[in-house]
């Protein structure tokens, strides 16, 4: 049995370009689908957030329209409620990645608010990447990579093939015109080799020890790839 660290956003809002706070948090499927796969494989999941705050689920991620109906929405809500790890969290700034077999970052718009500018998270990501540890990042969570700056000022993920929530998906979700910045644009500016798949379809990119997923539907398949690397 291995321990897998989930680094989850601590933000319950995302500040839009006009200054309004859009309620958000973590996206349920992006936590639940990997969690269920890791636990089924016999591993232990530990959750950490900036400041050790109890993370907030994006209520939209529990809506029937994002879960193929009410039955699955109810199951998703029950799964989130049943995860005691989400209520007993560690302080991200204090965790030692060496204590874990892998690190996983789920998304939601929350990481656009806090992890994108969190230097401690940036150092954690850089250390995990450079150590060769299996590292999974999905949907909006690659925003955290923007804070992963090396001593020479370059981004630790520059030159890596990866994916994340695309400009097309953000437009179709209705937020592209409201956002201060778009994730795909910023990742390209940081020097990454951004790989865009079909909107909303599962799309996972593996480059060395880094496994990234484009959207919520990619969270489960990403976890399967991460499990292969954990062994």
Coordinates of C-alpha atoms in Angstrom, one line a residue:
X1 CA 0.0 0.0 0.0
X2 CA 1.3 3.4 -0.9
X3 CA 0.3 6.9 0.2
X4 CA -0.9 9.4 -2.4
X5 CA -1.0 13.1 -1.7
X6 CA -4.0 15.1 -3.0
X7 CA -3.2 18.8 -3.1
X8 CA -6.6 20.5 -3.3
X9 CA -7.6 24.1 -3.7
X10 CA -8.5 25.9 -0.5
X11 CA -10.4 28.7 -2.3
X12 CA -14.2 28.8 -2.4
X13 CA -14.3 31.5 -5.2
X14 CA -12.7 32.6 -8.4
X15 CA -12.2 36.3 -9.0
X16 CA -13.5 37.3 -12.4
X17 CA -12.2 40.1 -14.6
X18 CA -14.8 42.5 -13.3
X19 CA -13.9 41.8 -9.7
X20 CA -16.9 39.6 -8.8
X21 CA -16.3 36.4 -6.9
X22 CA -17.6 33.4 -8.7
X23 CA -18.4 30.6 -6.2
X24 CA -16.3 27.5 -6.8
X25 CA -13.9 25.1 -5.1
X26 CA -12.8 21.7 -6.3
X27 CA -14.7 19.7 -9.0
X28 CA -16.2 16.6 -7.4
X29 CA -15.6 14.1 -10.2
X30 CA -11.9 15.1 -10.3
X31 CA -11.5 14.1 -6.7
X32 CA -13.9 11.2 -6.5
X33 CA -13.0 9.3 -9.6
X34 CA -9.2 9.1 -8.8
X35 CA -9.9 8.6 -5.1
X36 CA -12.1 5.6 -5.8
X37 CA -9.5 4.1 -8.2
X38 CA -6.6 4.6 -5.8
X39 CA -8.4 3.2 -2.8
X40 CA -9.7 0.2 -4.8
X41 CA -6.0 -0.5 -5.7
X42 CA -5.2 -0.6 -1.9
X43 CA -3.6 2.8 -1.6
X44 CA -4.1 5.5 1.1
X45 CA -5.1 9.0 0.1
X46 CA -4.1 12.1 2.1
X47 CA -5.5 15.5 1.4
X48 CA -3.6 18.8 1.9
X49 CA -4.7 22.3 1.2
X50 CA -3.1 25.8 1.4
X51 CA -3.3 26.7 5.1
X52 CA -4.9 23.4 6.0
X53 CA -8.4 24.8 5.3
X54 CA -11.2 22.3 4.7
X55 CA -11.8 22.4 0.9
X56 CA -15.1 23.5 -0.6
X57 CA -16.8 21.4 -3.3
X58 CA -18.0 23.4 -6.4
X59 CA -21.8 23.0 -6.1
X60 CA -22.1 23.0 -9.8
X61 CA -20.1 19.8 -10.0
X62 CA -22.9 18.1 -8.1
X63 CA -25.6 19.2 -10.5
X64 CA -27.4 16.5 -12.6
X65 CA -26.4 18.1 -15.9
X66 CA -22.7 17.5 -15.1
X67 CA -23.3 14.0 -13.9
X68 CA -25.4 12.4 -16.6
X69 CA -28.5 12.7 -14.5
X70 CA -29.8 12.9 -10.9
X71 CA -28.9 9.4 -9.9
X72 CA -25.2 9.9 -10.7
X73 CA -25.3 13.4 -9.1
X74 CA -26.6 11.9 -5.9
X75 CA -23.9 9.2 -6.0
X76 CA -21.3 11.9 -6.5
X77 CA -22.6 14.0 -3.6
X78 CA -22.6 10.9 -1.4
X79 CA -19.1 10.1 -2.4
X80 CA -17.8 13.6 -1.5
X81 CA -19.7 13.5 1.8
X82 CA -18.2 10.1 2.6
X83 CA -14.6 11.1 2.1
X84 CA -13.4 11.8 5.6
X85 CA -10.0 12.8 4.1
X86 CA -11.7 16.0 2.8
X87 CA -12.5 17.0 6.4
X88 CA -9.2 16.0 8.0
X89 CA -6.6 17.8 5.9
X90 CA -3.0 18.6 6.2
X91 CA -1.4 22.0 5.7
X92 CA 0.1 21.9 2.3
X93 CA 3.0 24.1 3.3
X94 CA 4.1 21.5 5.9
X95 CA 3.9 18.3 3.9
X96 CA 7.0 16.4 2.7
X97 CA 6.5 14.9 -0.8
X98 CA 9.1 12.3 0.1
X99 CA 6.5 10.7 2.4
X100 CA 4.3 9.9 -0.6
X101 CA 4.4 7.6 -3.7
X102 CA 2.6 10.1 -5.9
X103 CA 1.2 13.6 -5.9
X104 CA -2.2 14.4 -7.5
X105 CA -3.8 17.8 -8.1
X106 CA -7.6 17.9 -8.9
X107 CA -9.1 20.9 -10.5
X108 CA -12.2 23.1 -10.4
X109 CA -11.8 26.8 -10.9
X110 CA -10.4 27.1 -7.3
X111 CA -6.7 26.5 -8.3
X112 CA -7.0 29.5 -10.7
X113 CA -7.5 31.7 -7.5
X114 CA -5.0 30.2 -5.0
X115 CA -2.6 27.6 -6.4
X116 CA -1.7 29.6 -9.5
X117 CA 0.1 32.1 -7.3
X118 CA 1.1 29.8 -4.4
X119 CA 4.9 29.6 -4.1
X120 CA 4.8 26.7 -1.7
X121 CA 2.7 24.7 -4.1
X122 CA 5.1 25.7 -6.9
X123 CA 8.1 24.3 -4.9
X124 CA 6.2 21.1 -4.2
X125 CA 5.4 20.6 -7.9
X126 CA 8.9 21.4 -8.9
X127 CA 10.4 19.0 -6.4
X128 CA 8.0 16.2 -7.4
X129 CA 8.7 16.7 -11.1
X130 CA 12.5 16.8 -10.7
X131 CA 12.5 13.8 -8.3
X132 CA 10.8 11.6 -10.9
X133 CA 7.8 11.0 -8.6
X134 CA 4.5 10.2 -10.4
X135 CA 2.7 13.5 -10.6
X136 CA -0.9 13.9 -11.8
X137 CA -2.6 17.2 -12.6
X138 CA -6.1 17.6 -14.2
X139 CA -8.4 20.2 -15.7
X140 CA -7.9 23.6 -14.1
X141 CA -5.3 22.3 -11.6
X142 CA -2.4 22.9 -14.1
X143 CA -2.9 26.6 -13.1
X144 CA -0.7 25.5 -10.1
X145 CA 2.2 25.0 -12.6
X146 CA 2.3 28.7 -13.2
X147 CA 3.9 29.1 -9.7
X148 CA 6.5 26.4 -10.4
X149 CA 9.4 28.7 -11.2
X150 CA 13.0 27.5 -11.1
X151 CA 16.0 29.4 -9.7
X152 CA 16.8 30.7 -13.2
X153 CA 13.3 32.2 -13.6
X154 CA 12.1 29.6 -16.1
X155 CA 9.0 27.4 -15.5
X156 CA 9.7 23.9 -14.2
X157 CA 7.3 22.5 -16.7
X158 CA 8.7 24.3 -19.8
X159 CA 9.2 21.7 -22.6
X160 CA 6.9 19.2 -21.1
X161 CA 4.0 17.8 -23.2
X162 CA 0.8 18.3 -21.1
X163 CA -2.8 19.3 -21.3
X164 CA -5.4 21.1 -19.2
X165 CA -8.8 22.8 -19.6
X166 CA -8.8 24.4 -23.0
X167 CA -9.8 27.8 -24.3
X168 CA -12.5 26.1 -26.3
X169 CA -13.9 24.4 -23.2
X170 CA -13.8 27.6 -21.2
X171 CA -15.7 29.4 -24.0
X172 CA -18.3 26.7 -24.1
X173 CA -18.6 26.8 -20.3
X174 CA -19.4 30.5 -20.6
X175 CA -16.4 31.8 -18.7
X176 CA -13.8 32.7 -21.3
X177 CA -15.1 36.3 -21.7
X178 CA -15.3 36.7 -17.9
X179 CA -11.9 35.4 -16.9
X180 CA -8.8 37.5 -16.1
X181 CA -6.7 35.0 -18.0
X182 CA -7.1 31.6 -19.8
X183 CA -5.3 28.6 -18.6
X184 CA -4.3 27.3 -22.0
X185 CA -2.8 30.7 -22.9
X186 CA -0.8 31.0 -19.8
X187 CA 0.6 27.4 -20.0
X188 CA 1.7 28.1 -23.6
X189 CA 3.4 31.3 -22.5
X190 CA 5.2 29.4 -19.7
X191 CA 6.8 27.2 -22.4
X192 CA 4.9 24.0 -22.2
X193 CA 3.9 21.9 -25.2
X194 CA 0.1 22.1 -24.7
X195 CA -1.8 19.2 -26.3
X196 CA -5.5 20.0 -27.0
X197 CA -8.0 17.2 -27.4
X198 CA -11.6 17.2 -28.3
X199 CA -13.8 19.3 -26.0
X200 CA -15.1 17.5 -22.9
X201 CA -13.8 14.1 -24.1
X202 CA -11.3 12.2 -22.0
X203 CA -7.7 13.2 -23.0
X204 CA -4.6 12.2 -21.0
X205 CA -1.0 13.2 -21.8
X206 CA 1.9 11.3 -20.3
X207 CA 5.4 12.8 -20.5
X208 CA 8.1 11.2 -18.3
X209 CA 6.6 11.2 -14.7
X210 CA 4.0 13.8 -15.5
X211 CA 0.4 12.7 -16.2
X212 CA -2.1 15.4 -17.1
X213 CA -5.8 15.4 -18.0
X214 CA -7.8 17.9 -20.0
X215 CA -11.2 18.0 -18.2
X216 CA -13.3 16.3 -15.6
X217 CA -13.9 13.2 -17.9
X218 CA -10.1 12.8 -17.9
X219 CA -9.7 12.4 -14.2
X220 CA -10.5 8.7 -14.0
X221 CA -8.3 7.7 -17.0
X222 CA -5.5 9.9 -15.6
X223 CA -5.7 8.0 -12.3
X224 CA -5.3 4.7 -14.2
X225 CA -2.1 6.0 -15.8
X226 CA -0.8 7.2 -12.5
X227 CA -1.5 3.8 -10.9
X228 CA 0.7 2.2 -13.6
X229 CA 3.6 4.4 -12.5
X230 CA 3.1 3.7 -8.8
X231 CA 3.2 0.0 -9.5

